[in-house]
């Protein structure tokens, strides 16, 4: 549902997007985005929040229209549900359980864990799992659930995202560092205790307000859905547009900070089911 600017401001204020942290916890670099303080709590300037949100919508829409994808990161309890729902609605990727170190910089290893997940699901789908002992079935079941919880949201991510949207940069500082190392632009919902200099496009706001996070995610998802309709036709190299298909090539990995996909290699063979690995 499209909101007018006035409706957007009213809904964000009602959701408490303007409440920051206690004055003692603030980061001085957030001063340009702070309106004042009340009862020892910093009050975020809602004009800056709306301005940042509109810029974020425009920027992410351009990324998607160019054929690239957006990776959303929000693992805190207040953001997890909204991130998962809205990301699925707009067809992007997400991390909602836990950011595993190396998710971007060592994606080859992450891809092997996803291959392992495919293998385990195959055992349960075909019924082959019944040929294993009860103890092994339980072990493999736990392994499958753990991998799925951590990596399900990036299962279809075959190339470097064009941008990342992060909720709470202090909590997701590892994700921010990996994105900066690989040159991936970072858009973030940032509270008064964050450092706006670490990200490319800040959206100042209360990252603990569940309703405010939902509204912001809905706005971003709507702009992405609209932008996907303007994507260029699929090219021969399969880099943009068209329906996504599983690649047979090994996915991107960091090469001393260079965000370039590495292709032409066959994916690593998954470990045999009888030798379960510990989920990363």
PDB file of C-alpha atoms in Angstrom:
ATOM      1  CA  UNK A   1       0.000   0.000   0.000  1.00  0.00           C
ATOM      2  CA  UNK A   2       1.494   3.293  -1.130  1.00  0.00           C
ATOM      3  CA  UNK A   3       1.748   5.994   1.537  1.00  0.00           C
ATOM      4  CA  UNK A   4       1.763   9.737   1.007  1.00  0.00           C
ATOM      5  CA  UNK A   5       4.672  11.625   2.649  1.00  0.00           C
ATOM      6  CA  UNK A   6       2.313  12.929   5.335  1.00  0.00           C
ATOM      7  CA  UNK A   7       0.992   9.436   6.080  1.00  0.00           C
ATOM      8  CA  UNK A   8       4.514   8.071   6.183  1.00  0.00           C
ATOM      9  CA  UNK A   9       5.642  10.690   8.710  1.00  0.00           C
ATOM     10  CA  UNK A  10       2.585  10.104  10.913  1.00  0.00           C
ATOM     11  CA  UNK A  11       3.008   6.317  10.897  1.00  0.00           C
ATOM     12  CA  UNK A  12       6.728   6.549  11.661  1.00  0.00           C
ATOM     13  CA  UNK A  13       6.147   8.937  14.564  1.00  0.00           C
ATOM     14  CA  UNK A  14       3.334   6.769  15.930  1.00  0.00           C
ATOM     15  CA  UNK A  15       5.714   3.800  15.695  1.00  0.00           C
ATOM     16  CA  UNK A  16       8.346   5.633  17.778  1.00  0.00           C
ATOM     17  CA  UNK A  17      11.002   5.934  15.078  1.00  0.00           C
ATOM     18  CA  UNK A  18      12.183   9.209  16.642  1.00  0.00           C
ATOM     19  CA  UNK A  19      13.232   7.756  20.001  1.00  0.00           C
ATOM     20  CA  UNK A  20      16.979   7.238  20.261  1.00  0.00           C
ATOM     21  CA  UNK A  21      19.099   5.810  23.064  1.00  0.00           C
ATOM     22  CA  UNK A  22      19.936   7.398  26.381  1.00  0.00           C
ATOM     23  CA  UNK A  23      22.094  10.512  26.128  1.00  0.00           C
ATOM     24  CA  UNK A  24      25.003   8.703  27.810  1.00  0.00           C
ATOM     25  CA  UNK A  25      25.096   6.097  25.008  1.00  0.00           C
ATOM     26  CA  UNK A  26      25.133   8.406  22.010  1.00  0.00           C
ATOM     27  CA  UNK A  27      27.767   8.632  19.300  1.00  0.00           C
ATOM     28  CA  UNK A  28      28.693  12.319  18.729  1.00  0.00           C
ATOM     29  CA  UNK A  29      28.914  11.656  14.988  1.00  0.00           C
ATOM     30  CA  UNK A  30      25.114  11.239  14.989  1.00  0.00           C
ATOM     31  CA  UNK A  31      24.626  14.847  16.103  1.00  0.00           C
ATOM     32  CA  UNK A  32      23.425  16.111  12.656  1.00  0.00           C
ATOM     33  CA  UNK A  33      20.500  13.667  12.848  1.00  0.00           C
ATOM     34  CA  UNK A  34      19.416  14.501  16.417  1.00  0.00           C
ATOM     35  CA  UNK A  35      16.643  17.031  17.059  1.00  0.00           C
ATOM     36  CA  UNK A  36      17.121  17.303  20.808  1.00  0.00           C
ATOM     37  CA  UNK A  37      16.662  15.351  24.004  1.00  0.00           C
ATOM     38  CA  UNK A  38      13.793  14.624  26.368  1.00  0.00           C
ATOM     39  CA  UNK A  39      13.945  12.856  29.723  1.00  0.00           C
ATOM     40  CA  UNK A  40      17.598  12.015  29.100  1.00  0.00           C
ATOM     41  CA  UNK A  41      16.679  10.328  25.772  1.00  0.00           C
ATOM     42  CA  UNK A  42      17.867  11.653  22.425  1.00  0.00           C
ATOM     43  CA  UNK A  43      15.124  12.515  19.932  1.00  0.00           C
ATOM     44  CA  UNK A  44      15.938  11.782  16.290  1.00  0.00           C
ATOM     45  CA  UNK A  45      14.926  14.372  13.685  1.00  0.00           C
ATOM     46  CA  UNK A  46      12.089  12.676  11.759  1.00  0.00           C
ATOM     47  CA  UNK A  47      12.797  14.931   8.761  1.00  0.00           C
ATOM     48  CA  UNK A  48      16.227  13.321   8.517  1.00  0.00           C
ATOM     49  CA  UNK A  49      14.661   9.863   8.865  1.00  0.00           C
ATOM     50  CA  UNK A  50      12.233  10.468   5.998  1.00  0.00           C
ATOM     51  CA  UNK A  51      14.953  12.088   3.878  1.00  0.00           C
ATOM     52  CA  UNK A  52      17.236   9.100   4.431  1.00  0.00           C
ATOM     53  CA  UNK A  53      14.437   6.620   3.702  1.00  0.00           C
ATOM     54  CA  UNK A  54      13.525   8.321   0.415  1.00  0.00           C
ATOM     55  CA  UNK A  55      17.184   8.343  -0.639  1.00  0.00           C
ATOM     56  CA  UNK A  56      17.490   4.671   0.322  1.00  0.00           C
ATOM     57  CA  UNK A  57      14.402   3.755  -1.731  1.00  0.00           C
ATOM     58  CA  UNK A  58      15.754   5.578  -4.762  1.00  0.00           C
ATOM     59  CA  UNK A  59      19.232   4.077  -4.424  1.00  0.00           C
ATOM     60  CA  UNK A  60      18.073   0.465  -3.913  1.00  0.00           C
ATOM     61  CA  UNK A  61      15.560   0.797  -6.747  1.00  0.00           C
ATOM     62  CA  UNK A  62      18.370   1.847  -9.080  1.00  0.00           C
ATOM     63  CA  UNK A  63      20.510  -1.109  -7.959  1.00  0.00           C
ATOM     64  CA  UNK A  64      17.666  -3.543  -8.635  1.00  0.00           C
ATOM     65  CA  UNK A  65      16.706  -1.909 -11.929  1.00  0.00           C
ATOM     66  CA  UNK A  66      20.305  -2.440 -13.091  1.00  0.00           C
ATOM     67  CA  UNK A  67      19.862  -6.190 -12.572  1.00  0.00           C
ATOM     68  CA  UNK A  68      21.606  -6.566  -9.208  1.00  0.00           C
ATOM     69  CA  UNK A  69      20.170  -7.901  -5.959  1.00  0.00           C
ATOM     70  CA  UNK A  70      20.021  -6.491  -2.430  1.00  0.00           C
ATOM     71  CA  UNK A  71      21.014  -8.399   0.698  1.00  0.00           C
ATOM     72  CA  UNK A  72      19.039  -7.462   3.833  1.00  0.00           C
ATOM     73  CA  UNK A  73      20.561  -8.098   7.262  1.00  0.00           C
ATOM     74  CA  UNK A  74      18.524  -7.917  10.464  1.00  0.00           C
ATOM     75  CA  UNK A  75      19.151 -10.541  13.120  1.00  0.00           C
ATOM     76  CA  UNK A  76      17.818  -8.793  16.217  1.00  0.00           C
ATOM     77  CA  UNK A  77      14.479 -10.033  17.531  1.00  0.00           C
ATOM     78  CA  UNK A  78      12.676  -6.760  16.736  1.00  0.00           C
ATOM     79  CA  UNK A  79      13.711  -6.874  13.062  1.00  0.00           C
ATOM     80  CA  UNK A  80      13.947 -10.563  12.160  1.00  0.00           C
ATOM     81  CA  UNK A  81      10.293 -11.163  11.246  1.00  0.00           C
ATOM     82  CA  UNK A  82       9.876  -7.994   9.157  1.00  0.00           C
ATOM     83  CA  UNK A  83      13.156  -8.589   7.312  1.00  0.00           C
ATOM     84  CA  UNK A  84      12.213 -12.161   6.402  1.00  0.00           C
ATOM     85  CA  UNK A  85       8.638 -11.383   5.343  1.00  0.00           C
ATOM     86  CA  UNK A  86       9.353  -8.288   3.250  1.00  0.00           C
ATOM     87  CA  UNK A  87      12.488  -9.723   1.666  1.00  0.00           C
ATOM     88  CA  UNK A  88      10.592 -12.806   0.534  1.00  0.00           C
ATOM     89  CA  UNK A  89       7.828 -10.558  -0.811  1.00  0.00           C
ATOM     90  CA  UNK A  90      10.230  -8.582  -2.993  1.00  0.00           C
ATOM     91  CA  UNK A  91      12.353 -11.589  -3.978  1.00  0.00           C
ATOM     92  CA  UNK A  92      15.667 -10.503  -2.462  1.00  0.00           C
ATOM     93  CA  UNK A  93      18.102 -12.226  -0.074  1.00  0.00           C
ATOM     94  CA  UNK A  94      18.286 -11.934   3.709  1.00  0.00           C
ATOM     95  CA  UNK A  95      20.163 -12.960   6.835  1.00  0.00           C
ATOM     96  CA  UNK A  96      17.784 -13.074   9.774  1.00  0.00           C
ATOM     97  CA  UNK A  97      19.202 -15.615  12.206  1.00  0.00           C
ATOM     98  CA  UNK A  98      22.932 -14.926  12.577  1.00  0.00           C
ATOM     99  CA  UNK A  99      25.594 -13.376  10.394  1.00  0.00           C
ATOM    100  CA  UNK A 100      28.273 -16.019   9.958  1.00  0.00           C
ATOM    101  CA  UNK A 101      31.777 -14.601   9.601  1.00  0.00           C
ATOM    102  CA  UNK A 102      32.841 -14.955   5.965  1.00  0.00           C
ATOM    103  CA  UNK A 103      29.315 -14.917   4.553  1.00  0.00           C
ATOM    104  CA  UNK A 104      30.613 -12.577   1.838  1.00  0.00           C
ATOM    105  CA  UNK A 105      34.390 -12.787   2.072  1.00  0.00           C
ATOM    106  CA  UNK A 106      34.478 -16.591   2.126  1.00  0.00           C
ATOM    107  CA  UNK A 107      31.344 -17.453   0.195  1.00  0.00           C
ATOM    108  CA  UNK A 108      32.894 -20.567  -1.343  1.00  0.00           C
ATOM    109  CA  UNK A 109      32.693 -22.225   2.082  1.00  0.00           C
ATOM    110  CA  UNK A 110      29.133 -20.969   2.593  1.00  0.00           C
ATOM    111  CA  UNK A 111      28.219 -22.411  -0.806  1.00  0.00           C
ATOM    112  CA  UNK A 112      29.537 -25.799   0.267  1.00  0.00           C
ATOM    113  CA  UNK A 113      27.301 -25.692   3.324  1.00  0.00           C
ATOM    114  CA  UNK A 114      24.339 -24.923   1.054  1.00  0.00           C
ATOM    115  CA  UNK A 115      25.275 -27.859  -1.158  1.00  0.00           C
ATOM    116  CA  UNK A 116      25.320 -29.971   1.974  1.00  0.00           C
ATOM    117  CA  UNK A 117      21.830 -28.709   2.803  1.00  0.00           C
ATOM    118  CA  UNK A 118      20.610 -29.782  -0.638  1.00  0.00           C
ATOM    119  CA  UNK A 119      22.084 -33.221  -0.045  1.00  0.00           C
ATOM    120  CA  UNK A 120      20.494 -33.611   3.387  1.00  0.00           C
ATOM    121  CA  UNK A 121      17.095 -32.468   2.155  1.00  0.00           C
ATOM    122  CA  UNK A 122      17.387 -35.020  -0.646  1.00  0.00           C
ATOM    123  CA  UNK A 123      17.856 -37.795   1.912  1.00  0.00           C
ATOM    124  CA  UNK A 124      14.670 -36.823   3.743  1.00  0.00           C
ATOM    125  CA  UNK A 125      12.658 -36.152   0.569  1.00  0.00           C
ATOM    126  CA  UNK A 126      13.459 -39.463  -1.108  1.00  0.00           C
ATOM    127  CA  UNK A 127      13.062 -41.468   2.080  1.00  0.00           C
ATOM    128  CA  UNK A 128      16.652 -42.682   1.917  1.00  0.00           C
ATOM    129  CA  UNK A 129      17.089 -41.385   5.451  1.00  0.00           C
ATOM    130  CA  UNK A 130      15.125 -44.407   6.688  1.00  0.00           C
ATOM    131  CA  UNK A 131      18.099 -46.613   5.831  1.00  0.00           C
ATOM    132  CA  UNK A 132      20.143 -44.878   8.539  1.00  0.00           C
ATOM    133  CA  UNK A 133      20.158 -45.666  12.240  1.00  0.00           C
ATOM    134  CA  UNK A 134      17.905 -43.701  14.564  1.00  0.00           C
ATOM    135  CA  UNK A 135      20.899 -41.880  16.051  1.00  0.00           C
ATOM    136  CA  UNK A 136      22.251 -40.917  12.616  1.00  0.00           C
ATOM    137  CA  UNK A 137      18.811 -39.725  11.493  1.00  0.00           C
ATOM    138  CA  UNK A 138      18.644 -37.462  14.537  1.00  0.00           C
ATOM    139  CA  UNK A 139      22.160 -36.122  13.939  1.00  0.00           C
ATOM    140  CA  UNK A 140      21.522 -35.394  10.263  1.00  0.00           C
ATOM    141  CA  UNK A 141      18.162 -33.801  11.088  1.00  0.00           C
ATOM    142  CA  UNK A 142      19.782 -31.395  13.564  1.00  0.00           C
ATOM    143  CA  UNK A 143      22.503 -30.546  11.060  1.00  0.00           C
ATOM    144  CA  UNK A 144      19.943 -29.790   8.356  1.00  0.00           C
ATOM    145  CA  UNK A 145      17.889 -27.543  10.663  1.00  0.00           C
ATOM    146  CA  UNK A 146      20.966 -25.604  11.771  1.00  0.00           C
ATOM    147  CA  UNK A 147      22.221 -24.949   8.246  1.00  0.00           C
ATOM    148  CA  UNK A 148      18.731 -24.001   7.102  1.00  0.00           C
ATOM    149  CA  UNK A 149      18.217 -21.561   9.989  1.00  0.00           C
ATOM    150  CA  UNK A 150      21.471 -19.737   9.248  1.00  0.00           C
ATOM    151  CA  UNK A 151      21.609 -19.828   5.453  1.00  0.00           C
ATOM    152  CA  UNK A 152      18.108 -20.294   4.037  1.00  0.00           C
ATOM    153  CA  UNK A 153      17.798 -16.587   3.205  1.00  0.00           C
ATOM    154  CA  UNK A 154      20.880 -16.572   0.942  1.00  0.00           C
ATOM    155  CA  UNK A 155      20.228 -19.939  -0.666  1.00  0.00           C
ATOM    156  CA  UNK A 156      19.642 -18.429  -4.110  1.00  0.00           C
ATOM    157  CA  UNK A 157      22.376 -15.807  -3.906  1.00  0.00           C
ATOM    158  CA  UNK A 158      24.812 -16.770  -6.658  1.00  0.00           C
ATOM    159  CA  UNK A 159      26.707 -13.499  -7.072  1.00  0.00           C
ATOM    160  CA  UNK A 160      27.848 -10.491  -5.092  1.00  0.00           C
ATOM    161  CA  UNK A 161      24.882  -8.334  -3.982  1.00  0.00           C
ATOM    162  CA  UNK A 162      24.693  -4.887  -5.499  1.00  0.00           C
ATOM    163  CA  UNK A 163      24.002  -3.372  -2.062  1.00  0.00           C
ATOM    164  CA  UNK A 164      23.205  -4.297   1.531  1.00  0.00           C
ATOM    165  CA  UNK A 165      20.577  -2.929   3.886  1.00  0.00           C
ATOM    166  CA  UNK A 166      21.488  -3.425   7.538  1.00  0.00           C
ATOM    167  CA  UNK A 167      19.426  -2.885  10.672  1.00  0.00           C
ATOM    168  CA  UNK A 168      21.600  -1.928  13.672  1.00  0.00           C
ATOM    169  CA  UNK A 169      25.166  -1.473  12.437  1.00  0.00           C
ATOM    170  CA  UNK A 170      26.638  -1.954  15.924  1.00  0.00           C
ATOM    171  CA  UNK A 171      25.157  -5.423  16.206  1.00  0.00           C
ATOM    172  CA  UNK A 172      26.024  -6.306  12.598  1.00  0.00           C
ATOM    173  CA  UNK A 173      29.527  -4.804  12.643  1.00  0.00           C
ATOM    174  CA  UNK A 174      31.049  -7.908  11.022  1.00  0.00           C
ATOM    175  CA  UNK A 175      28.627  -7.634   8.081  1.00  0.00           C
ATOM    176  CA  UNK A 176      29.544  -3.953   7.708  1.00  0.00           C
ATOM    177  CA  UNK A 177      33.273  -4.763   7.673  1.00  0.00           C
ATOM    178  CA  UNK A 178      32.861  -7.492   5.046  1.00  0.00           C
ATOM    179  CA  UNK A 179      30.787  -5.216   2.832  1.00  0.00           C
ATOM    180  CA  UNK A 180      33.347  -2.411   3.085  1.00  0.00           C
ATOM    181  CA  UNK A 181      36.182  -4.830   2.308  1.00  0.00           C
ATOM    182  CA  UNK A 182      34.458  -6.005  -0.869  1.00  0.00           C
ATOM    183  CA  UNK A 183      33.194  -2.596  -1.946  1.00  0.00           C
ATOM    184  CA  UNK A 184      29.487  -3.374  -1.478  1.00  0.00           C
ATOM    185  CA  UNK A 185      27.485  -0.186  -0.746  1.00  0.00           C
ATOM    186  CA  UNK A 186      25.804  -0.240   2.683  1.00  0.00           C
ATOM    187  CA  UNK A 187      22.459   1.361   3.483  1.00  0.00           C
ATOM    188  CA  UNK A 188      21.458   1.125   7.136  1.00  0.00           C
ATOM    189  CA  UNK A 189      18.846   1.975   9.726  1.00  0.00           C
ATOM    190  CA  UNK A 190      21.105   3.533  12.351  1.00  0.00           C
ATOM    191  CA  UNK A 191      20.292   4.590  15.918  1.00  0.00           C
ATOM    192  CA  UNK A 192      21.926   7.350  17.978  1.00  0.00           C
ATOM    193  CA  UNK A 193      24.636   4.973  19.229  1.00  0.00           C
ATOM    194  CA  UNK A 194      25.877   4.117  15.714  1.00  0.00           C
ATOM    195  CA  UNK A 195      28.628   5.560  13.537  1.00  0.00           C
ATOM    196  CA  UNK A 196      27.219   6.978  10.279  1.00  0.00           C
ATOM    197  CA  UNK A 197      30.714   7.316   8.813  1.00  0.00           C
ATOM    198  CA  UNK A 198      30.969   3.534   8.424  1.00  0.00           C
ATOM    199  CA  UNK A 199      28.023   3.321   6.042  1.00  0.00           C
ATOM    200  CA  UNK A 200      27.251   4.861   2.674  1.00  0.00           C
ATOM    201  CA  UNK A 201      23.642   5.901   3.162  1.00  0.00           C
ATOM    202  CA  UNK A 202      22.268   6.269   6.717  1.00  0.00           C
ATOM    203  CA  UNK A 203      18.578   6.172   7.609  1.00  0.00           C
ATOM    204  CA  UNK A 204      18.554   7.587  11.162  1.00  0.00           C
ATOM    205  CA  UNK A 205      15.875   5.978  13.305  1.00  0.00           C
ATOM    206  CA  UNK A 206      14.983   3.766  16.235  1.00  0.00           C
ATOM    207  CA  UNK A 207      16.239   0.293  15.284  1.00  0.00           C
ATOM    208  CA  UNK A 208      14.541  -1.245  18.341  1.00  0.00           C
ATOM    209  CA  UNK A 209      10.994  -0.190  17.407  1.00  0.00           C
ATOM    210  CA  UNK A 210       9.401  -3.236  15.753  1.00  0.00           C
ATOM    211  CA  UNK A 211       6.619  -1.284  14.031  1.00  0.00           C
ATOM    212  CA  UNK A 212       9.030   1.332  12.698  1.00  0.00           C
ATOM    213  CA  UNK A 213      11.252  -1.395  11.241  1.00  0.00           C
ATOM    214  CA  UNK A 214       8.190  -2.970   9.590  1.00  0.00           C
ATOM    215  CA  UNK A 215       7.175   0.328   7.967  1.00  0.00           C
ATOM    216  CA  UNK A 216      10.685   0.991   6.646  1.00  0.00           C
ATOM    217  CA  UNK A 217      10.995  -2.552   5.302  1.00  0.00           C
ATOM    218  CA  UNK A 218       7.593  -2.278   3.592  1.00  0.00           C
ATOM    219  CA  UNK A 219       8.619   0.963   1.898  1.00  0.00           C
ATOM    220  CA  UNK A 220      11.908  -0.500   0.663  1.00  0.00           C
ATOM    221  CA  UNK A 221      10.252  -3.727  -0.519  1.00  0.00           C
ATOM    222  CA  UNK A 222       7.619  -1.761  -2.474  1.00  0.00           C
ATOM    223  CA  UNK A 223      10.281   0.273  -4.271  1.00  0.00           C
ATOM    224  CA  UNK A 224      12.253  -2.896  -5.106  1.00  0.00           C
ATOM    225  CA  UNK A 225       9.171  -4.666  -6.495  1.00  0.00           C
ATOM    226  CA  UNK A 226       8.474  -1.654  -8.694  1.00  0.00           C
ATOM    227  CA  UNK A 227      12.101  -1.507  -9.866  1.00  0.00           C
ATOM    228  CA  UNK A 228      12.177  -5.212 -10.760  1.00  0.00           C
ATOM    229  CA  UNK A 229       9.597  -4.509 -13.440  1.00  0.00           C
ATOM    230  CA  UNK A 230      12.062  -2.214 -15.204  1.00  0.00           C
ATOM    231  CA  UNK A 231      15.008  -4.623 -15.233  1.00  0.00           C
ATOM    232  CA  UNK A 232      16.732  -5.140 -18.598  1.00  0.00           C
ATOM    233  CA  UNK A 233      16.098  -8.340 -20.522  1.00  0.00           C
ATOM    234  CA  UNK A 234      18.255 -11.336 -19.626  1.00  0.00           C
ATOM    235  CA  UNK A 235      21.670 -11.309 -21.264  1.00  0.00           C
ATOM    236  CA  UNK A 236      23.688 -14.220 -22.540  1.00  0.00           C
ATOM    237  CA  UNK A 237      26.042 -14.009 -19.574  1.00  0.00           C
ATOM    238  CA  UNK A 238      23.109 -14.342 -17.190  1.00  0.00           C
ATOM    239  CA  UNK A 239      24.253 -11.418 -15.079  1.00  0.00           C
ATOM    240  CA  UNK A 240      20.964  -9.489 -14.988  1.00  0.00           C
ATOM    241  CA  UNK A 241      17.229  -9.782 -15.467  1.00  0.00           C
ATOM    242  CA  UNK A 242      15.058 -12.796 -16.117  1.00  0.00           C
ATOM    243  CA  UNK A 243      14.226 -15.579 -13.722  1.00  0.00           C
ATOM    244  CA  UNK A 244      17.020 -16.623 -11.405  1.00  0.00           C
ATOM    245  CA  UNK A 245      18.533 -20.059 -12.025  1.00  0.00           C
ATOM    246  CA  UNK A 246      20.921 -22.102  -9.962  1.00  0.00           C
ATOM    247  CA  UNK A 247      24.455 -21.715 -11.236  1.00  0.00           C
ATOM    248  CA  UNK A 248      26.688 -24.696 -11.866  1.00  0.00           C
ATOM    249  CA  UNK A 249      29.713 -22.518 -11.358  1.00  0.00           C
ATOM    250  CA  UNK A 250      31.421 -21.952  -8.075  1.00  0.00           C
ATOM    251  CA  UNK A 251      30.133 -18.710  -6.579  1.00  0.00           C
ATOM    252  CA  UNK A 252      32.003 -15.530  -5.867  1.00  0.00           C
ATOM    253  CA  UNK A 253      34.677 -15.340  -3.216  1.00  0.00           C
ATOM    254  CA  UNK A 254      36.849 -12.576  -1.887  1.00  0.00           C
ATOM    255  CA  UNK A 255      40.154 -12.077  -3.642  1.00  0.00           C
ATOM    256  CA  UNK A 256      42.105  -9.734  -1.409  1.00  0.00           C
ATOM    257  CA  UNK A 257      39.194  -7.316  -1.219  1.00  0.00           C
ATOM    258  CA  UNK A 258      38.289  -7.374  -4.924  1.00  0.00           C
ATOM    259  CA  UNK A 259      34.503  -7.877  -5.293  1.00  0.00           C
ATOM    260  CA  UNK A 260      34.729  -9.943  -8.471  1.00  0.00           C
ATOM    261  CA  UNK A 261      32.806 -13.192  -9.030  1.00  0.00           C
ATOM    262  CA  UNK A 262      34.996 -16.166  -9.817  1.00  0.00           C
ATOM    263  CA  UNK A 263      33.530 -18.540 -12.380  1.00  0.00           C
ATOM    264  CA  UNK A 264      34.464 -21.552 -14.378  1.00  0.00           C
ATOM    265  CA  UNK A 265      35.007 -23.984 -11.517  1.00  0.00           C
ATOM    266  CA  UNK A 266      32.808 -26.916 -10.680  1.00  0.00           C
ATOM    267  CA  UNK A 267      31.200 -26.747  -7.224  1.00  0.00           C
ATOM    268  CA  UNK A 268      32.790 -28.813  -4.503  1.00  0.00           C
ATOM    269  CA  UNK A 269      31.237 -32.238  -3.983  1.00  0.00           C
ATOM    270  CA  UNK A 270      29.193 -32.381  -0.802  1.00  0.00           C
ATOM    271  CA  UNK A 271      30.449 -34.563   2.009  1.00  0.00           C
ATOM    272  CA  UNK A 272      28.882 -38.055   2.245  1.00  0.00           C
ATOM    273  CA  UNK A 273      25.774 -38.186   4.358  1.00  0.00           C
ATOM    274  CA  UNK A 274      27.397 -40.674   6.701  1.00  0.00           C
ATOM    275  CA  UNK A 275      29.940 -38.057   7.780  1.00  0.00           C
ATOM    276  CA  UNK A 276      27.957 -35.040   8.981  1.00  0.00           C
ATOM    277  CA  UNK A 277      29.817 -31.807   9.335  1.00  0.00           C
ATOM    278  CA  UNK A 278      29.098 -29.221  11.979  1.00  0.00           C
ATOM    279  CA  UNK A 279      27.026 -26.418  10.527  1.00  0.00           C
ATOM    280  CA  UNK A 280      28.858 -23.131  10.178  1.00  0.00           C
TER     281      UNK A 280
END
